[in-house]
PDB file of C-alpha atoms in Angstrom:
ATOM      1  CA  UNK B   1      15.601  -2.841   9.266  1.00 97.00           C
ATOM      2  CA  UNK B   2      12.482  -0.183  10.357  1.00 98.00           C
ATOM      3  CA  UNK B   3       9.551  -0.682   8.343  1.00 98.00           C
ATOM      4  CA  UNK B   4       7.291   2.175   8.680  1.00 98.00           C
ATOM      5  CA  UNK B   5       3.437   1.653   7.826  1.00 98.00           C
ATOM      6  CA  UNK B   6       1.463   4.537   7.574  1.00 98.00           C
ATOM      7  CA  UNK B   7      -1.984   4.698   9.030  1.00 97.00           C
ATOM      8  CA  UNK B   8      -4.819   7.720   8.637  1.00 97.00           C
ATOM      9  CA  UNK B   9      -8.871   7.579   9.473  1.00 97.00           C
ATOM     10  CA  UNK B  10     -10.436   5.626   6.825  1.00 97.00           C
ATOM     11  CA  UNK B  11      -7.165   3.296   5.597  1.00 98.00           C
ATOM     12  CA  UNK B  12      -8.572   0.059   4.125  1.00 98.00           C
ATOM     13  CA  UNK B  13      -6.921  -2.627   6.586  1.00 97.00           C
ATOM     14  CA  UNK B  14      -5.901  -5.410   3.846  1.00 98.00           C
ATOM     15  CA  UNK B  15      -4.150  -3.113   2.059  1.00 98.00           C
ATOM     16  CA  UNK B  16      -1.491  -2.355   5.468  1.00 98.00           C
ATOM     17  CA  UNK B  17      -1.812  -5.598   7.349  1.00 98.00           C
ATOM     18  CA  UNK B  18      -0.865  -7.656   4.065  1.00 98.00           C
ATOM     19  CA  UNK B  19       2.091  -5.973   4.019  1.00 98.00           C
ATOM     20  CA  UNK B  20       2.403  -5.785   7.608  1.00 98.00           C
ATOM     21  CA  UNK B  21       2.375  -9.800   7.519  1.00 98.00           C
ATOM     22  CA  UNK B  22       5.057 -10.733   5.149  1.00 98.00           C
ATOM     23  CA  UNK B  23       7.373  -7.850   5.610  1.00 98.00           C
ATOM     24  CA  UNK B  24       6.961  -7.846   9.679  1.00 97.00           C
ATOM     25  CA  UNK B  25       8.151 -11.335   9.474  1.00 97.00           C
ATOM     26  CA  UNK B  26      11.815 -11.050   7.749  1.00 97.00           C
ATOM     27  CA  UNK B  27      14.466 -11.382   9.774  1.00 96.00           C
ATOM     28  CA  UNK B  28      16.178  -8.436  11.994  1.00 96.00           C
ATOM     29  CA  UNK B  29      12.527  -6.160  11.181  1.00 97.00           C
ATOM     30  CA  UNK B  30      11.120  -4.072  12.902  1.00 97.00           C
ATOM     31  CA  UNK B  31       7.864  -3.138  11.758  1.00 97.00           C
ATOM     32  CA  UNK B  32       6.155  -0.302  13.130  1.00 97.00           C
ATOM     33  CA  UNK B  33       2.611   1.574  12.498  1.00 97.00           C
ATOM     34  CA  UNK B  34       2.801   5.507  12.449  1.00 98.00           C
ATOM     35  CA  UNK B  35       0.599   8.399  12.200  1.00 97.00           C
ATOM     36  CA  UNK B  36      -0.143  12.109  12.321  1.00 95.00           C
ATOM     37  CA  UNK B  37      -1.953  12.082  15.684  1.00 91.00           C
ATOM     38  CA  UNK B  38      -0.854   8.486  18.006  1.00 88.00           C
ATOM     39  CA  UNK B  39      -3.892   6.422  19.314  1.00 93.00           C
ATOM     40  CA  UNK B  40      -6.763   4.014  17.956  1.00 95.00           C
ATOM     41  CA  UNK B  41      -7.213   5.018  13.989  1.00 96.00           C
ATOM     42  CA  UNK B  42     -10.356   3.499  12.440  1.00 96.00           C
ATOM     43  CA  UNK B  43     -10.690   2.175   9.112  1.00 97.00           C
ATOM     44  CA  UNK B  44     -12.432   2.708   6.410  1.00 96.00           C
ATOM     45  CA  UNK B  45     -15.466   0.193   7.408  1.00 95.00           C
ATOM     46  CA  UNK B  46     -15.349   1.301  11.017  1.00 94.00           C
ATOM     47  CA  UNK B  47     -15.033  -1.628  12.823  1.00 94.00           C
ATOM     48  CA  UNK B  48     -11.507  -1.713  12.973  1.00 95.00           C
ATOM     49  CA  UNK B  49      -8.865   0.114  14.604  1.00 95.00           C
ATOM     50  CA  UNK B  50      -5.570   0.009  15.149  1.00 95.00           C
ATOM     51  CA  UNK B  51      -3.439   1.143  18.092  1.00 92.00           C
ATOM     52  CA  UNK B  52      -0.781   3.500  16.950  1.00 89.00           C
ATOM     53  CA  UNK B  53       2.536   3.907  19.158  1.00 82.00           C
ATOM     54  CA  UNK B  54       4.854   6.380  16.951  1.00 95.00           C
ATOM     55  CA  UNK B  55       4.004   9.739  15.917  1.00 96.00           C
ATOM     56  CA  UNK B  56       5.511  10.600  11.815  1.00 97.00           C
ATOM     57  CA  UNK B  57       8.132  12.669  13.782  1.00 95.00           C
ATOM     58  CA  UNK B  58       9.327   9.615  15.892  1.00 96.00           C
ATOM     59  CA  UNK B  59      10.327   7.680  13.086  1.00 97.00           C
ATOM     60  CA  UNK B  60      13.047   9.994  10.951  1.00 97.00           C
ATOM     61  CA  UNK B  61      14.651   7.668   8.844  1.00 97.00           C
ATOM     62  CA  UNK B  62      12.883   4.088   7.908  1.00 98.00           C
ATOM     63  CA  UNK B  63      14.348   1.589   5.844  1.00 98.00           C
ATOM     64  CA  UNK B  64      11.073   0.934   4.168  1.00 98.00           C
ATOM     65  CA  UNK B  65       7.522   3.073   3.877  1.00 98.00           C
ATOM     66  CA  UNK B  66       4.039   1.594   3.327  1.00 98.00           C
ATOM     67  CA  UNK B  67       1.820   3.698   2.427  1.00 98.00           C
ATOM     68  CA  UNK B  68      -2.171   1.994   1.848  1.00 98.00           C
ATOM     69  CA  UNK B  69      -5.117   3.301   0.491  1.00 98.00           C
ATOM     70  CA  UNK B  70      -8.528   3.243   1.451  1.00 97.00           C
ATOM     71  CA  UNK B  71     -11.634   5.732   1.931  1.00 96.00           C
ATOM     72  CA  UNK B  72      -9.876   8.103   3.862  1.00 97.00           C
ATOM     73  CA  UNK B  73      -7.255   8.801   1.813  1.00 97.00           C
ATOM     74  CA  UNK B  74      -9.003  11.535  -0.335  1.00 97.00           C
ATOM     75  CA  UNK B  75      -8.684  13.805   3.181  1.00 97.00           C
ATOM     76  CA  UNK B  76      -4.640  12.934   2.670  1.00 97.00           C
ATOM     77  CA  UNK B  77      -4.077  14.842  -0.726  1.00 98.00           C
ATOM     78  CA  UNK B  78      -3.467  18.508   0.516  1.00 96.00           C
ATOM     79  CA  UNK B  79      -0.248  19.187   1.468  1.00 96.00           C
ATOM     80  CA  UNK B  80       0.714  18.822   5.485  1.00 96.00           C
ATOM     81  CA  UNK B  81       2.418  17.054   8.074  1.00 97.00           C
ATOM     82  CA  UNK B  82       2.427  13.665   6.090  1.00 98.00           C
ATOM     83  CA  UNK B  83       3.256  14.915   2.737  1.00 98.00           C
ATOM     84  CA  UNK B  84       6.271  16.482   4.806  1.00 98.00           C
ATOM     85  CA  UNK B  85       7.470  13.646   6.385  1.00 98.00           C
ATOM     86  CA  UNK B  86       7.168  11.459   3.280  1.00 98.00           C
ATOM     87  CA  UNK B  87       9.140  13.903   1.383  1.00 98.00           C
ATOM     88  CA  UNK B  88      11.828  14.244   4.300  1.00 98.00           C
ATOM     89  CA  UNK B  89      12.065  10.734   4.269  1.00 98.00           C
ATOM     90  CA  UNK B  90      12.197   9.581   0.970  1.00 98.00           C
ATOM     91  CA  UNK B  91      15.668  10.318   0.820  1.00 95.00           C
ATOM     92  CA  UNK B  92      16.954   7.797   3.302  1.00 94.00           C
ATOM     93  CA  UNK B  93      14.618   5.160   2.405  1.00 97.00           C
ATOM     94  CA  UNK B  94      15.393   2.102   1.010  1.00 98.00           C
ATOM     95  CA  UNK B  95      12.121   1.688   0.037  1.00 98.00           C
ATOM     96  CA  UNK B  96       9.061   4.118  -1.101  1.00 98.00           C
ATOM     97  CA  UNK B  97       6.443   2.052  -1.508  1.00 98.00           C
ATOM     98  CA  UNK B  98       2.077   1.962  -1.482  1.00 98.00           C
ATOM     99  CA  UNK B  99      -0.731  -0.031  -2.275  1.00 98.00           C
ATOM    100  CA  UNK B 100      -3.948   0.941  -3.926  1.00 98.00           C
ATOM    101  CA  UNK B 101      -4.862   4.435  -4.007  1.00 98.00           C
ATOM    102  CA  UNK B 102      -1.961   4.802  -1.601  1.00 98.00           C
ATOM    103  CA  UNK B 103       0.138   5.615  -4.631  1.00 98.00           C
ATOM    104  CA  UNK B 104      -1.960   8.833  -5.013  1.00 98.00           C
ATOM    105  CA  UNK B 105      -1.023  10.353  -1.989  1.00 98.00           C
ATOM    106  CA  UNK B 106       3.088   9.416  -2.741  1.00 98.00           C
ATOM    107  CA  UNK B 107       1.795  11.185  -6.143  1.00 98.00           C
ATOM    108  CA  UNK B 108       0.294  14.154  -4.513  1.00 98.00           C
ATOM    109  CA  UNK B 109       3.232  14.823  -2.393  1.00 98.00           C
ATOM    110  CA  UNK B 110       5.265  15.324  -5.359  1.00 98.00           C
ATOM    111  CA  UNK B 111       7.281  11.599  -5.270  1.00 98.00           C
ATOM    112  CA  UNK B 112       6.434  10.174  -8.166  1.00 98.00           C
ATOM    113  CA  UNK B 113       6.472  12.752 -11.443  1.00 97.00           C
ATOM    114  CA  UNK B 114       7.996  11.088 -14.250  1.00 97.00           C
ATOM    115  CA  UNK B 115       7.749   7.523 -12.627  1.00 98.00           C
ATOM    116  CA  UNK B 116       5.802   4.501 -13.546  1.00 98.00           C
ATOM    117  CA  UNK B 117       3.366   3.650 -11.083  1.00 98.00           C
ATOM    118  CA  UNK B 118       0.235   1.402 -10.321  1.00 98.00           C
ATOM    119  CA  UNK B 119      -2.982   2.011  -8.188  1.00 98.00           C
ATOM    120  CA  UNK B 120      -6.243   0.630  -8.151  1.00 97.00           C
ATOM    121  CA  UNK B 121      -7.656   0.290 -11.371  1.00 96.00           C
ATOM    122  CA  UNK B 122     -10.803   2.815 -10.214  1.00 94.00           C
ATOM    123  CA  UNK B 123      -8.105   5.309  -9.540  1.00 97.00           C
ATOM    124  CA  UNK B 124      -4.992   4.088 -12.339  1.00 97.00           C
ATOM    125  CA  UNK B 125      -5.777   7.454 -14.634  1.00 97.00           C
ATOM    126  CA  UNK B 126      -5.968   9.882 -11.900  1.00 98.00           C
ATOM    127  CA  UNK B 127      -1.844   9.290 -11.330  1.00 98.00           C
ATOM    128  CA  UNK B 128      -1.797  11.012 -14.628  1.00 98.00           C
ATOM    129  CA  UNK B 129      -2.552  14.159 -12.993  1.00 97.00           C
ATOM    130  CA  UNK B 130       0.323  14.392 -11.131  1.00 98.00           C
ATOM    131  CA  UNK B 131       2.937  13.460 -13.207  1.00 98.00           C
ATOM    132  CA  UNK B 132       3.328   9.537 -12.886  1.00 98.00           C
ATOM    133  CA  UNK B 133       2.852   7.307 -16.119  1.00 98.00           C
ATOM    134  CA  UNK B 134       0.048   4.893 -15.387  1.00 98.00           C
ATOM    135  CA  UNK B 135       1.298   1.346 -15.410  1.00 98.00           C
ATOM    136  CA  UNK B 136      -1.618  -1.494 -14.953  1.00 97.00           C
ATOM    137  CA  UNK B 137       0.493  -3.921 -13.468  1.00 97.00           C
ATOM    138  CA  UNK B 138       0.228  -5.538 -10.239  1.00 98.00           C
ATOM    139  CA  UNK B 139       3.313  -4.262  -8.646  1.00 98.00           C
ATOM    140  CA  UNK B 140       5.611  -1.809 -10.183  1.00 98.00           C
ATOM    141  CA  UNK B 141       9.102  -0.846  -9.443  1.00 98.00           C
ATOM    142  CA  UNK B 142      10.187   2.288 -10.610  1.00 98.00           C
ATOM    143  CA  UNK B 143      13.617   3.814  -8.733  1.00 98.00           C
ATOM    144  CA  UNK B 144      13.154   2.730  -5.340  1.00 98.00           C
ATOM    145  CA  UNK B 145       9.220   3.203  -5.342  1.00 98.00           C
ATOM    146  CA  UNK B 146       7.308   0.031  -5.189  1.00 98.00           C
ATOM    147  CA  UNK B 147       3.815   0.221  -6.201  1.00 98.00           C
ATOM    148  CA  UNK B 148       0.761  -2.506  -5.722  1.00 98.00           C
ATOM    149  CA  UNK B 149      -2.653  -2.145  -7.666  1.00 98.00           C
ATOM    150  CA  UNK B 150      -5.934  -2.723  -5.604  1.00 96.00           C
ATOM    151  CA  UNK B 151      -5.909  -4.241  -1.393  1.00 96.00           C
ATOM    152  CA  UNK B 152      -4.546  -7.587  -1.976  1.00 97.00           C
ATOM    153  CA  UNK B 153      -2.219  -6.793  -4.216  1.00 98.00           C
ATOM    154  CA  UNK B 154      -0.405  -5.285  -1.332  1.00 98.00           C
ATOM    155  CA  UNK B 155       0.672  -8.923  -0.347  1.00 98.00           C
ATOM    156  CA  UNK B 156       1.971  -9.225  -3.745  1.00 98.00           C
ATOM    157  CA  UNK B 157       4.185  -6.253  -3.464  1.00 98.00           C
ATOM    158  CA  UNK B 158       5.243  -6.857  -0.348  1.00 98.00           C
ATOM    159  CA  UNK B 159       6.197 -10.407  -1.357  1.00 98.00           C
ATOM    160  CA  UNK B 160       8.082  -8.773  -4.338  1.00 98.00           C
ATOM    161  CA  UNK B 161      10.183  -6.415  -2.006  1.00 98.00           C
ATOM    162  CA  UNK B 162      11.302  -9.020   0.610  1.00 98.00           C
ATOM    163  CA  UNK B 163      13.044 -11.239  -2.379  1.00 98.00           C
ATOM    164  CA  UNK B 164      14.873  -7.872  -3.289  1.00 98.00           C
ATOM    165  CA  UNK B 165      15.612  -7.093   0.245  1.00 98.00           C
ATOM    166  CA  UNK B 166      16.391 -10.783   1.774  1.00 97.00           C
ATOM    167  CA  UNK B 167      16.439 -12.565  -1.336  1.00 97.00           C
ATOM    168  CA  UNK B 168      13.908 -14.994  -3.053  1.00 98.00           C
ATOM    169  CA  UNK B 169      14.585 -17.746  -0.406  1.00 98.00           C
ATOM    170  CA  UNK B 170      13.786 -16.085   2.515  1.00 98.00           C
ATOM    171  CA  UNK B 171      10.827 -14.358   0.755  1.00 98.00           C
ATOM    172  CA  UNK B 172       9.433 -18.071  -0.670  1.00 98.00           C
ATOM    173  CA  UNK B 173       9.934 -19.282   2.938  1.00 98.00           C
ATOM    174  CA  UNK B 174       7.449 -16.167   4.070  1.00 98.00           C
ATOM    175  CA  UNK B 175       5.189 -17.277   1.631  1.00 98.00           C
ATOM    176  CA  UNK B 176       5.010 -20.701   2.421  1.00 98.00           C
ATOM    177  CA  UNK B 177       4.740 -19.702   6.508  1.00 97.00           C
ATOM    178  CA  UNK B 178       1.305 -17.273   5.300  1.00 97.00           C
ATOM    179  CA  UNK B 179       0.329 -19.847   2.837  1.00 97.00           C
ATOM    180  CA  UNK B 180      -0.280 -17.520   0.366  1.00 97.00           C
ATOM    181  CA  UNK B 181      -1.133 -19.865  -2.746  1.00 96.00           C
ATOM    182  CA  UNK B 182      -4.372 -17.949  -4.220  1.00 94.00           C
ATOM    183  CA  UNK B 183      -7.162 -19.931  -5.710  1.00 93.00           C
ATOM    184  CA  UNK B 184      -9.737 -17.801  -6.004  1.00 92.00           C
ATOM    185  CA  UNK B 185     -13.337 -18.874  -6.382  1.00 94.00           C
ATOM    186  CA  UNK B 186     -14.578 -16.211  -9.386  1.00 92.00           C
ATOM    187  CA  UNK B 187     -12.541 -14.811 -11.761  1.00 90.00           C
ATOM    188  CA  UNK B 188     -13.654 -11.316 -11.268  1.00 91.00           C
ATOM    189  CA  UNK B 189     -10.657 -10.169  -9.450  1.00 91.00           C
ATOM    190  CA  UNK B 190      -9.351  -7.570 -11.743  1.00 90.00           C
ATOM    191  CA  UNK B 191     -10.938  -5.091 -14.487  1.00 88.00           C
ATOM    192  CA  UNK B 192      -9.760  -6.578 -17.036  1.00 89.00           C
ATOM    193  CA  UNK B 193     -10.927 -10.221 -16.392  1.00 91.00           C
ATOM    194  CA  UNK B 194     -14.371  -9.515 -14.657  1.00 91.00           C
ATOM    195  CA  UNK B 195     -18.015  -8.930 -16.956  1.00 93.00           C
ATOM    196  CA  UNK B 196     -19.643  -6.166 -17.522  1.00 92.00           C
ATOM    197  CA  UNK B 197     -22.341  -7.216 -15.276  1.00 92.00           C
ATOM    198  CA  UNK B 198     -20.125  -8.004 -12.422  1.00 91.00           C
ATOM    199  CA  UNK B 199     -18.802  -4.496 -12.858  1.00 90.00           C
ATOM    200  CA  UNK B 200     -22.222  -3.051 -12.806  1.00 92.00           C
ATOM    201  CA  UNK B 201     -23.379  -4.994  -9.419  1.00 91.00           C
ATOM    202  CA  UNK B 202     -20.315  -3.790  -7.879  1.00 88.00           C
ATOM    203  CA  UNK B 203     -21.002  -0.261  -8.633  1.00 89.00           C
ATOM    204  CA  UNK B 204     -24.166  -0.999  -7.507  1.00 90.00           C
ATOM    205  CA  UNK B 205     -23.637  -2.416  -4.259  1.00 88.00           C
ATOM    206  CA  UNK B 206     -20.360  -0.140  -2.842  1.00 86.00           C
ATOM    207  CA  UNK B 207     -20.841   3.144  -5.539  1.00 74.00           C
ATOM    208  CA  UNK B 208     -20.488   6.139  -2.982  1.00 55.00           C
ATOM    209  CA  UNK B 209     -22.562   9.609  -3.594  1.00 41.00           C
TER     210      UNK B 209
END
């Protein structure tokens, strides 16, 4: 099985490596970073980069697609090169999937009208625009598209995916080897659960002009 993660200046690096982790880790997987343009792509707090080895073209027909969000992914709504290749492979894939605003750009390149989908909750309505119903859930699974809500919930999806794909023991054994038992210190973690005021200071501190 090819897993094909998609990188572009200014991805946010939880939301790709999370996956990256628990899918690159099932058995008989290949898991493989691709891009426009091969070479070191930066993300979105530029002190990162990672090394990419395949160009879109070199990887025709993946099993599964992650696609991740992140600053950089407003520059990835027009139509191009990576709208192309997501559209030429969405037909072979096993697997359509994104996390955070990734979902946008699967939206933008005309993959998800009349599905359910999730994003992050700054970004949820916007799917709206093109077509998708707005779902705020976690991870959604609508067709073969598999959708996570904000960064970490990309471990979450990816979690989901490997029961469907190896089955719930091999995916509860991959979460036991990453130890991924969350215990959070705040309970701020989502929208819906954090204050007003915790809203406000993160606007504050990470609001963009």
């Amino acid at each position: 099985m090819q897993v094909a993660i998609v990188l572009y200046p200014g991805f946010t690096a939880l939301d790709v490596i999370g996956p990256y982790e628990v899918l690159g880790r099932l058995p008989d997987t290949e898991a493989v970073f691709v891009a426009e343009t091969p070479g070191a792509v930066r993300n979105d707090l530029g002190g990162l980069s990672v090394g990419v080895v395949a160009r879109l073209d070199d990887v025709p027909a993946p099993d599964v697609v992650v696609v991740g969000g992140g600053s950089g992914q407003a520059d990835q709504m027009s139509d191009g090169p990576l709208h192309a290749w997501l559209r030429r492979v969405d037909g072979p894939t096993t697997w359509m999937t994104s996390v955070c605003t990734g979902s946008l750009i699967l939206a933008a390149a005309g993959l998800l009208g009349g599905r359910r989908a999730t994003s992050h909750w700054g970004a949820l309505d916007q799917l709206a625009g093109f077509g998708a119903t707005p779902v705020n859930e976690r991870v959604v699974i609508d067709g073969h598209y598999a959708t996570g809500a904000g960064v970490s919930a990309g471990i979450d999806m990816a979690l989901t995916l490997a029961g469907l794909l190896r089955g719930d023991d091999v995916a509860r054994a991959v979460q036991l080897l990453i130890e991924y038992a969350p215990r959070p210190p705040y309970g701020s973690g989502s929208r819906d659960t954090a204050s007003p005021e915790d809203v406000e200071k993160m606007f504050t501190l990470f609001a963009q002009g």
